[in-house]
CSV table of C-alpha atoms and ligand atoms in Angstrom, one decimal:
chain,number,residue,atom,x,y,z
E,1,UNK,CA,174.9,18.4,88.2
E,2,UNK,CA,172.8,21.2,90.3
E,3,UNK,CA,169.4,22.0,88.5
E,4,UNK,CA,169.4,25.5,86.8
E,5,UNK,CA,166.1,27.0,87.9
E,6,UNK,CA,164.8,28.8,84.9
E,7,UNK,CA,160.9,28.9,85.8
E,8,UNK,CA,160.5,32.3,87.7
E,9,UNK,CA,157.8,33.3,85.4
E,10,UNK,CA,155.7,30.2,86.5
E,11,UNK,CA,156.7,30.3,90.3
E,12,UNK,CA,160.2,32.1,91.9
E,13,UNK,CA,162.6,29.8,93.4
E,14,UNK,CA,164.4,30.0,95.6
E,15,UNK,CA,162.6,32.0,97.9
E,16,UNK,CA,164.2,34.1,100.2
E,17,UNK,CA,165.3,32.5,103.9
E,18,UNK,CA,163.2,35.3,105.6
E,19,UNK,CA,160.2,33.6,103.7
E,20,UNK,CA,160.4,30.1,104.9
E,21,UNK,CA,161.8,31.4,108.6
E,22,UNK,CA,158.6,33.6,108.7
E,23,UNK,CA,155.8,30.9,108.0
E,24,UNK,CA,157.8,28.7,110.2
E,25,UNK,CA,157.3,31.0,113.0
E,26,UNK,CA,153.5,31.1,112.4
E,27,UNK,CA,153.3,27.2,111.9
E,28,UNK,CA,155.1,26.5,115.1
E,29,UNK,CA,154.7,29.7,117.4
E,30,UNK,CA,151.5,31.7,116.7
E,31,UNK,CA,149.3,29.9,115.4
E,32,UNK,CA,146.1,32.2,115.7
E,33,UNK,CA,143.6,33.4,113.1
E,34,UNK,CA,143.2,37.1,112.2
E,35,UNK,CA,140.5,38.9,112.9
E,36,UNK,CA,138.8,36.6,115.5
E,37,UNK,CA,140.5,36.9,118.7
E,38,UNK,CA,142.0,39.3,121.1
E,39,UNK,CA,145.0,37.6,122.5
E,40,UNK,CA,148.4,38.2,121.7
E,41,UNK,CA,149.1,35.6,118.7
E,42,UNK,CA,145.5,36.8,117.3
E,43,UNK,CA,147.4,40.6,117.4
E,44,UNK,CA,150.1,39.1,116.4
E,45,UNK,CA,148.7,38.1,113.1
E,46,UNK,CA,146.5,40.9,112.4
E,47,UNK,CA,149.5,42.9,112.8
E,48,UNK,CA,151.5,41.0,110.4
E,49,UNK,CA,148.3,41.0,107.9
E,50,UNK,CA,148.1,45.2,108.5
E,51,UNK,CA,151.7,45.3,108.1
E,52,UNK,CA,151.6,43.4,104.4
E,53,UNK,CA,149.0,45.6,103.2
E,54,UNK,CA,151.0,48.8,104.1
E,55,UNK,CA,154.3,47.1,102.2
E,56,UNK,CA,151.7,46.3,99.2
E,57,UNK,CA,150.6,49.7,98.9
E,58,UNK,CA,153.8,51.3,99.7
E,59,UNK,CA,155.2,49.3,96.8
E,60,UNK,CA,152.3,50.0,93.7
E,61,UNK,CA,151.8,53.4,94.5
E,62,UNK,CA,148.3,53.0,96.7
E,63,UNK,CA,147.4,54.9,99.5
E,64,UNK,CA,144.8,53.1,101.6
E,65,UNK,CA,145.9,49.6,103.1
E,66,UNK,CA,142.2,48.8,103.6
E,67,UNK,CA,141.6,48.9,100.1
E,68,UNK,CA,144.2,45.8,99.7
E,69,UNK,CA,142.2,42.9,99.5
E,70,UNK,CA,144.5,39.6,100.3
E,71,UNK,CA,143.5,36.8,97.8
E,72,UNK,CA,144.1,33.1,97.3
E,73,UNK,CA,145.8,33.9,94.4
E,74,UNK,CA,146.0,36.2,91.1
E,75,UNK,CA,143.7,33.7,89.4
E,76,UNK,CA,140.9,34.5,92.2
E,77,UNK,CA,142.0,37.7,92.3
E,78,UNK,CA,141.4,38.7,88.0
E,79,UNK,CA,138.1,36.3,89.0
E,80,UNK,CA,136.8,38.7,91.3
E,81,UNK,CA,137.5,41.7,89.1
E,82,UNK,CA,135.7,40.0,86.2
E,83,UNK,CA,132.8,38.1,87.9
E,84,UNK,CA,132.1,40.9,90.4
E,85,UNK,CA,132.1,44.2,87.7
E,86,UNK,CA,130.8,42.7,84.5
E,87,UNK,CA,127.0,42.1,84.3
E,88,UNK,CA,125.0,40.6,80.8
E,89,UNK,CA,124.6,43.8,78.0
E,90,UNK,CA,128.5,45.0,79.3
E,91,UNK,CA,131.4,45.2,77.1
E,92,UNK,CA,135.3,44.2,78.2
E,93,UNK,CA,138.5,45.0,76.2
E,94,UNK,CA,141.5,43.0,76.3
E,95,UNK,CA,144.4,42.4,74.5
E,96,UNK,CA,145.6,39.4,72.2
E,97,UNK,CA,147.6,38.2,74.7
E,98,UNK,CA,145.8,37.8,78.1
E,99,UNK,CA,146.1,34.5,79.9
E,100,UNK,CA,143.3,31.8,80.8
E,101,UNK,CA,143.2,33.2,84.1
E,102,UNK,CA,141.1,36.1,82.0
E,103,UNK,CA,140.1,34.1,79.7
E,104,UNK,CA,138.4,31.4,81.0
E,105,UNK,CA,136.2,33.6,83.3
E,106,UNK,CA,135.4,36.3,80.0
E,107,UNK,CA,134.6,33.0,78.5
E,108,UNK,CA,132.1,31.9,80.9
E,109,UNK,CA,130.9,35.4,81.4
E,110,UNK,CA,130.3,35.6,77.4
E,111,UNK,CA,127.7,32.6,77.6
E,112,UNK,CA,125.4,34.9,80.8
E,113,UNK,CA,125.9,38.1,78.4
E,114,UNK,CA,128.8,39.7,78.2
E,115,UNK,CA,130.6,40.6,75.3
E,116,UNK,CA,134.6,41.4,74.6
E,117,UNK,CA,137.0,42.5,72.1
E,118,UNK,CA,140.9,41.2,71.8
E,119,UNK,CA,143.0,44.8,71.0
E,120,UNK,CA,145.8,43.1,68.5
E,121,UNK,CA,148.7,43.0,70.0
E,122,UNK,CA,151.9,42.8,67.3
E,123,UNK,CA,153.9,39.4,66.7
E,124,UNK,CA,156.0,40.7,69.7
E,125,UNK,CA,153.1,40.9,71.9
E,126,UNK,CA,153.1,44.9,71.8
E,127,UNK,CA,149.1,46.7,72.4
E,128,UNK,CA,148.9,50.0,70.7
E,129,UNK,CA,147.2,52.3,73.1
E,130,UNK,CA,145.5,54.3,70.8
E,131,UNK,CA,143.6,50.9,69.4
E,132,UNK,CA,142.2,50.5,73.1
E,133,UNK,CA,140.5,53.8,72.3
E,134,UNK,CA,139.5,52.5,68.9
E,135,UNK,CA,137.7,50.0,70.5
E,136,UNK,CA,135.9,51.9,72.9
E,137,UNK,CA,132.0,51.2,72.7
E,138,UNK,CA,129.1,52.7,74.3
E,139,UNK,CA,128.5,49.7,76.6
E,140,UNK,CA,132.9,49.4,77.6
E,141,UNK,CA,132.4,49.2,81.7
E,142,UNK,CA,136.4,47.9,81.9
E,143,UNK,CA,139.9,47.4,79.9
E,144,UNK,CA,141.3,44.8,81.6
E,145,UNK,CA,145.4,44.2,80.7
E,146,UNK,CA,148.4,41.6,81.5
E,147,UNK,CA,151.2,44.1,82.3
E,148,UNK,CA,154.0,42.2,81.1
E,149,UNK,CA,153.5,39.1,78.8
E,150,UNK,CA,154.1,35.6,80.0
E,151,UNK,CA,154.9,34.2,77.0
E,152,UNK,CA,156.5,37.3,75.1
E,153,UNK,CA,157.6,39.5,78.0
E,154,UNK,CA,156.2,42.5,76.5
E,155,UNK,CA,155.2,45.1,78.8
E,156,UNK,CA,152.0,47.2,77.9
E,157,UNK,CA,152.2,51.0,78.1
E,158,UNK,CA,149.9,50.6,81.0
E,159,UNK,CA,150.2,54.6,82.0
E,160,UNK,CA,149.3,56.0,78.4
E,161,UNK,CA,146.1,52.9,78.4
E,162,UNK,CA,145.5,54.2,82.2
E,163,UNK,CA,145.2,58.5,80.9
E,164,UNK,CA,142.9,56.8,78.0
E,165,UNK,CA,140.6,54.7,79.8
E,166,UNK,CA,140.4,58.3,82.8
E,167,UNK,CA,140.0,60.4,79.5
E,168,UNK,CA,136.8,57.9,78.5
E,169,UNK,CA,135.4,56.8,82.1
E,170,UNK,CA,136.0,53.3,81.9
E,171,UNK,CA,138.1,51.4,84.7
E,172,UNK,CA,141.1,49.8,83.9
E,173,UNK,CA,142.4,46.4,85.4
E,174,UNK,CA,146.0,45.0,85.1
E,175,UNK,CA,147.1,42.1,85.6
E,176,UNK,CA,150.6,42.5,87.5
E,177,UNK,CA,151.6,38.7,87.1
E,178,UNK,CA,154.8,38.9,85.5
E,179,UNK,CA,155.9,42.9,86.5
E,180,UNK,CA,154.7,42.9,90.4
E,181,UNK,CA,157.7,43.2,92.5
E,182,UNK,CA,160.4,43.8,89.9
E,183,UNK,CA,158.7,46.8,87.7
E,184,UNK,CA,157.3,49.9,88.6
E,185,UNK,CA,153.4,50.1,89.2
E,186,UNK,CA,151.4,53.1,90.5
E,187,UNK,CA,148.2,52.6,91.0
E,188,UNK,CA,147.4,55.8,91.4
E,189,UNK,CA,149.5,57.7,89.0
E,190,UNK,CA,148.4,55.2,86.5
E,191,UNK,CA,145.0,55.9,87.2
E,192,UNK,CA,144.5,52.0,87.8
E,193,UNK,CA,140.7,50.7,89.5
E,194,UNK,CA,142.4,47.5,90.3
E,195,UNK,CA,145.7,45.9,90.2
E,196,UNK,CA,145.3,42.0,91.0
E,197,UNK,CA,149.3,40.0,91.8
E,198,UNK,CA,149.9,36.7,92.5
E,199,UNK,CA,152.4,36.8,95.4
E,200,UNK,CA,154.6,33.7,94.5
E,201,UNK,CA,156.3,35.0,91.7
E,202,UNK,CA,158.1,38.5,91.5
E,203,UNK,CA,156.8,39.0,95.0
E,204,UNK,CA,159.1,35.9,96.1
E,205,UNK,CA,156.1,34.7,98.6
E,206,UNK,CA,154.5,31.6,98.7
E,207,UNK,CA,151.8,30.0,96.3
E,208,UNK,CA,148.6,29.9,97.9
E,209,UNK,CA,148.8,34.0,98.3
E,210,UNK,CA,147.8,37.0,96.1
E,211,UNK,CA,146.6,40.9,96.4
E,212,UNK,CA,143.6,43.1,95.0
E,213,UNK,CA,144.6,46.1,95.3
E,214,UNK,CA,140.9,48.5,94.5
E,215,UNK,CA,140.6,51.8,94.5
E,216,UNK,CA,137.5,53.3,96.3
E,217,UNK,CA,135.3,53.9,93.7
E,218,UNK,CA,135.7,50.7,92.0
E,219,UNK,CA,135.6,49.2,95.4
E,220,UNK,CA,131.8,50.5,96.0
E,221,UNK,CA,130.7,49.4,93.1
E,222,UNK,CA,132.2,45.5,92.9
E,223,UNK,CA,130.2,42.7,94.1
E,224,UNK,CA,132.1,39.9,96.5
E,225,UNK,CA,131.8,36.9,94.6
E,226,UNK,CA,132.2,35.1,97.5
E,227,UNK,CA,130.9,36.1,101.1
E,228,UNK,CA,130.6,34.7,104.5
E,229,UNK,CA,132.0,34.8,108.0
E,230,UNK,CA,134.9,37.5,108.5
E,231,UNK,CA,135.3,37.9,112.3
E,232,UNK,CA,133.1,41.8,112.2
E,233,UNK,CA,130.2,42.3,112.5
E,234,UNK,CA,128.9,38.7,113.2
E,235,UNK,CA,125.2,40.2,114.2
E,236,UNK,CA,124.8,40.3,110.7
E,237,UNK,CA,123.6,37.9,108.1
E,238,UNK,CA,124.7,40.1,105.3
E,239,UNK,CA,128.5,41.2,104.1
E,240,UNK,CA,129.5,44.0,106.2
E,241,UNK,CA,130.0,47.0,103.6
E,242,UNK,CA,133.5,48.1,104.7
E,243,UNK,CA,137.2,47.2,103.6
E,244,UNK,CA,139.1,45.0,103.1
E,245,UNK,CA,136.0,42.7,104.5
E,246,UNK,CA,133.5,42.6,102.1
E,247,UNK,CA,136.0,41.0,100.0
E,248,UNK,CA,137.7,38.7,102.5
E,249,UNK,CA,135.4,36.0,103.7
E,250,UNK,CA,136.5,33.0,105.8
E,251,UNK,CA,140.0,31.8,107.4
E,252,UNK,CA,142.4,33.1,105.7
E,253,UNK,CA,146.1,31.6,104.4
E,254,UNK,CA,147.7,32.7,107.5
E,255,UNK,CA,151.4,30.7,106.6
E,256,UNK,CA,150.9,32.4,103.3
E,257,UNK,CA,150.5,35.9,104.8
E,258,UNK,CA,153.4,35.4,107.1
E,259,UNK,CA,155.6,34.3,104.6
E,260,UNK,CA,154.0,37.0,102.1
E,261,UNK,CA,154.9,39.9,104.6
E,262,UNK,CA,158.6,38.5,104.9
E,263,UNK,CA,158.7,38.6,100.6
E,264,UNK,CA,157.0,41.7,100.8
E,265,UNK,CA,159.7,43.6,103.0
E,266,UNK,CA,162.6,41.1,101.2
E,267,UNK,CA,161.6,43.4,97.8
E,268,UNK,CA,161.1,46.9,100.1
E,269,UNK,CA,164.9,46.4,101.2
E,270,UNK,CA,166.1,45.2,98.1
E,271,UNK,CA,164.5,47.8,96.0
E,272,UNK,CA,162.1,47.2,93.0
E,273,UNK,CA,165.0,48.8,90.7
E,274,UNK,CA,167.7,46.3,91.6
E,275,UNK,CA,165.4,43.3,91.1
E,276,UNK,CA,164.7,45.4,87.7
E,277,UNK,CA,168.3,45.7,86.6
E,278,UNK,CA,168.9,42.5,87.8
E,279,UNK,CA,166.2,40.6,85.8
E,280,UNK,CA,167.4,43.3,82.6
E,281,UNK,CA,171.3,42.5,82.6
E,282,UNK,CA,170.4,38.5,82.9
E,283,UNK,CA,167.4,39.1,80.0
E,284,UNK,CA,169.7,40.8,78.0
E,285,UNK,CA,172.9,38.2,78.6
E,286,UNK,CA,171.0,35.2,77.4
E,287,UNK,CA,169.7,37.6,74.3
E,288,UNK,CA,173.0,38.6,73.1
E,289,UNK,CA,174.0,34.8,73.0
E,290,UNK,CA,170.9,33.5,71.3
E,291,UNK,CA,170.6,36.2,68.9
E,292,UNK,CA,173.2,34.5,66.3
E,293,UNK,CA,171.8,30.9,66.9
E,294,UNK,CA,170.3,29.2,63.8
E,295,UNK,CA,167.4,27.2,63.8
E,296,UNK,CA,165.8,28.8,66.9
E,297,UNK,CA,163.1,31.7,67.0
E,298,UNK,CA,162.3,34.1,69.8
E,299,UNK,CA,158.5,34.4,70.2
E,300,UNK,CA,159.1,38.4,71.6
E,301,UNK,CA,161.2,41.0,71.2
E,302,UNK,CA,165.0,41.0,71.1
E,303,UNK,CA,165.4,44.6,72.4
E,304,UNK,CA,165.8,44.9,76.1
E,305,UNK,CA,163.8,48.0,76.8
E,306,UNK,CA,159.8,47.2,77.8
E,307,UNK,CA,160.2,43.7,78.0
E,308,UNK,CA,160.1,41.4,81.6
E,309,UNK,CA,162.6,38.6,81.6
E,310,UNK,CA,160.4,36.2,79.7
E,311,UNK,CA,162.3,34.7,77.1
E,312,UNK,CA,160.4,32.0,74.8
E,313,UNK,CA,162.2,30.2,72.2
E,314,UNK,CA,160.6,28.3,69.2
E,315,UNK,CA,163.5,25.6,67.9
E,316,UNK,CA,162.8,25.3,64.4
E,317,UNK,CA,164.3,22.3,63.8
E,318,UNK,CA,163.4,20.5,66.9
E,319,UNK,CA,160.5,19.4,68.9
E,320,UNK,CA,159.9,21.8,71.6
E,321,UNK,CA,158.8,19.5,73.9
E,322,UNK,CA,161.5,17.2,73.6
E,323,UNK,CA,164.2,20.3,73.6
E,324,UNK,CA,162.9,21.1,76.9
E,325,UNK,CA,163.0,17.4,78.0
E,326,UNK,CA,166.7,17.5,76.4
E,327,UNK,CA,167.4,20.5,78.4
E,328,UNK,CA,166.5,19.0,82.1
E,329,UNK,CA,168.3,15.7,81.7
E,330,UNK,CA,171.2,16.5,79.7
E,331,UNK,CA,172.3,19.7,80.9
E,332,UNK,CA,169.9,20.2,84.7
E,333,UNK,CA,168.1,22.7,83.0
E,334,UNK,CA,164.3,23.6,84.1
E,335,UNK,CA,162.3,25.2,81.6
E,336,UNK,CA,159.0,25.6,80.7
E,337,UNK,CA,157.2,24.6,77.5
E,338,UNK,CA,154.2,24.7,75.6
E,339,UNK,CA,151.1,27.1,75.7
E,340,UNK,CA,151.7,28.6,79.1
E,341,UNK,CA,147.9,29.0,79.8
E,342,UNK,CA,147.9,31.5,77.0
E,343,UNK,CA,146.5,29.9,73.5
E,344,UNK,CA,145.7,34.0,72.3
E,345,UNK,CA,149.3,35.1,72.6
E,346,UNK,CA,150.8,32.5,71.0
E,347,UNK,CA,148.6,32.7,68.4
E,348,UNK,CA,149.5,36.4,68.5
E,349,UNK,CA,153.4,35.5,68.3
E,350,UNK,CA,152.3,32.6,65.9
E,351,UNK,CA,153.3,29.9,67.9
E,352,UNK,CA,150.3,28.7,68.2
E,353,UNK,CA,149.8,25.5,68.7
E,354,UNK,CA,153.3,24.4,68.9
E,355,UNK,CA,154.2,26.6,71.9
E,356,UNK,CA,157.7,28.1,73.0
E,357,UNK,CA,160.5,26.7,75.8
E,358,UNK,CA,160.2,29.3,78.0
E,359,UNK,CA,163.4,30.7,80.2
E,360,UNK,CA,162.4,33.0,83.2
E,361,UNK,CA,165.5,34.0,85.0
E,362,UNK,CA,164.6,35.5,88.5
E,363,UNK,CA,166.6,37.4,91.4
E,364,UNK,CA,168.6,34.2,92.5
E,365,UNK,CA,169.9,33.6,89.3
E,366,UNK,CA,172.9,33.8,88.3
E,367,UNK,CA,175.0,35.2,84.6
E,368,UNK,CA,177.1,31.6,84.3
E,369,UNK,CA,173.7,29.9,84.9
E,370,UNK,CA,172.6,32.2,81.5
E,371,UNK,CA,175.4,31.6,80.2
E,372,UNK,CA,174.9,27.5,80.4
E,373,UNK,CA,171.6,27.8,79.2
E,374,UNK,CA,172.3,29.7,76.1
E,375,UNK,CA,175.0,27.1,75.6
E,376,UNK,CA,172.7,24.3,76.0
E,377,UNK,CA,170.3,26.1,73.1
E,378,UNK,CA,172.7,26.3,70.9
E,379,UNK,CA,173.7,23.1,71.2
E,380,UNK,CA,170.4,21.1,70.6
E,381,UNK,CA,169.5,23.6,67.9
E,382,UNK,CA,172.8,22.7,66.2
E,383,UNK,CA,172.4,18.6,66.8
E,384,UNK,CA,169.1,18.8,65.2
E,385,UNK,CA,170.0,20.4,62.2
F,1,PMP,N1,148.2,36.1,84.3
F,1,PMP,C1,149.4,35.9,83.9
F,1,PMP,C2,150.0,36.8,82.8
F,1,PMP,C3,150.2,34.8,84.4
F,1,PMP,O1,151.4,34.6,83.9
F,1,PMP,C4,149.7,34.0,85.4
F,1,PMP,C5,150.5,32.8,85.9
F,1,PMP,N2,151.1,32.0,84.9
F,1,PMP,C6,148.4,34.2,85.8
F,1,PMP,C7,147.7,35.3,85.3
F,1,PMP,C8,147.7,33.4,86.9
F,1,PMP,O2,148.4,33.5,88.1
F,1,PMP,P1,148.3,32.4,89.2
F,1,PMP,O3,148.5,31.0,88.5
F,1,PMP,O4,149.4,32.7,90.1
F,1,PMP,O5,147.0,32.5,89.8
């Protein structure tokens, strides 16, 4: 029995050959660092850096490379946002269904000062825009959203939240976790001041790799919360001002922009509106089979419109923890369960704290592998009635 890999939303797998063939190359044939050399691998990997950035910006709508930071990750990424605009006396809105990688740093930001508000989100993880204007105070300096739920697999209105927060003044954030890659983003038409994506998941790129993508004004006006060397101008002790390096400090993941670059032009040539019909005819597949199931509950919406290919399912009857373990050894099937780093949304979805197996179908999957999985979920919801 071949494992049915159902986790895309925590980490897509397979990855492209391109991927693997491209940090190969680096490991065994370049070798360089970007940034600090002249000779031809150094080129070599400053080129393949420049030419990630342009495939970034081509992809969410952005029109200066320089303004796309490379991260360590989206976690670092929504840290840097957070850490580096929000100062004690300021105000942040987001919704009910953000992830600990928002959390946890509001959190810590909330004990030096800050303050927040949750918008509600309805029990199928759906903001209303209009409450984000609601909850506009004086002392709002940013909205700050997850695109698409990883729990739920709602997807936020982000353009009508982006013409409200341009209407008030007040920057808006997303969080393009679970959309970046197989749903549209434009940061500019969306009127977005910073878009942070982890590249490992709809990107198809390695762990280990992320993008900010900033627009100028925010850019100006966001301290680095980390600094330090970045091959310009060394005679200085301070950050040099200009982008991307004031908020790229030290050697970076150079295997993980290598293989980033080859997902990056892996999506350009396979088009973000295949990998979104794709994703939408396997979402809606496995819905039409669970939606007669007894004893099971989707934590998100049923419909297939504004939703990501997040499908979380509460047995009723039935441990989830153990259904999940049921579903790996008895029928190969890799799943994930619990919280998902997201307490608020499944208290949102009221799941909360019993958590939801998760099924994340991704670009490599196929409809018999749905089709076994919805199977398999019938089957342990029926044995454990
Ligand atoms: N936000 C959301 C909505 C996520 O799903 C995740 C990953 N589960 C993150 C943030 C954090 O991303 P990463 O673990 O890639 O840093």
């Amino acid at each position: 029995m071949s494992d049915i890999y159902l986790d895309n939303a925590a980490t897509s797998f397979p990855k492209p050959p391109a991927v693997t063939q491209a940090m190969l190359r680096y490991m065994t044939g370049v070798g360089a660092s970007v940034n600090r050399g002249v000779y031809a691998s150094a080129q070599d990997a400053g080129m393949t850096a420049l030419l990630l950035r342009e495939e970034l910006c081509r992809l969410f709508g952005h029109s200066d490379p320089a303004h796309c930071v490379l991260t360590p990750g989206n976690t670092m990424g929504l840290n840097m946002i957070l850490r580096g605009w929000l100062r004690p006396g300021d105000h942040c809105l987001v919704s009910s269904m953000e992830h600990n990688a928002v959390m946890r740093p509001l959190r810590d930001l909330e004990a030096a000062g800050v303050s927040f508000d949750r918008v509600p989100c309805n029990g199928e993880g759906y903001l209303d825009p209009e409450d984000v204007r609601r909850r506009i105070r004086p002392n709002t300096r940013l909205v700050l959203l997850a695109h698409g739920s990883n729990v739920s697999g709602a997807v936020q209105d982000a353009p009508a939240v982006g013409r409200i927060c341009r209407e008030c003044g007040i920057p808006f954030a997303l969080d393009g976790a679970q959309t970046a890659g197989h749903r549209e983003i434009d940061f500019e038409g969306w009127g977005l001041s910073a878009l942070s994506v982890p590249g490992h998941k709809g990107l198809m790129g390695p762990s280990g790799m992320g993008a900010l993508l900033l627009s100028p004004e925010f850019a100006r006006n966001l301290t680095p919360i980390i600094t330090g060397g970045t091959g310009s101008a060394s005679d200085l002790e301070t950050q040099p001002p200009y982008m991307p390096d004031r908020f790229e400090s030290g050697t970076p993941n150079l295997p993980g922009i290598y293989g980033f670059q080859a997902a990056a032009a892996f999506i350009a040539q396979t088009g973000t509106a295949a990998l979104r019909e794709h994703e939408a005819l396997l979402t809606a597949r496995m819905l039409a089979q669970l939606r007669d199931v007894p004893g099971i509950r989707l934590a998100g919406p049923w419909e297939r419109l504004d939703r990501a290919g997040v499908i979380s399912v509460d047995f009723r009857t039935a441990d989830n923890a153990l259904a999940a373990a049921r579903l790996e050894q008895e029928y190969g099937i890799l799943t994930r369960c619990g919280l998902h780093c997201a307490p608020s949304a499944h208290r949102t979805l009221g799941t909360f704290p019993h958590g939801t197996v998760r099924f994340s179908p991704g670009w490599f999957t196929t409809a018999e592998e749905i089709d076994a999985a919805a199977r398999a979920v019938a089957e342990i919801a029926r044995a454990q009635r």
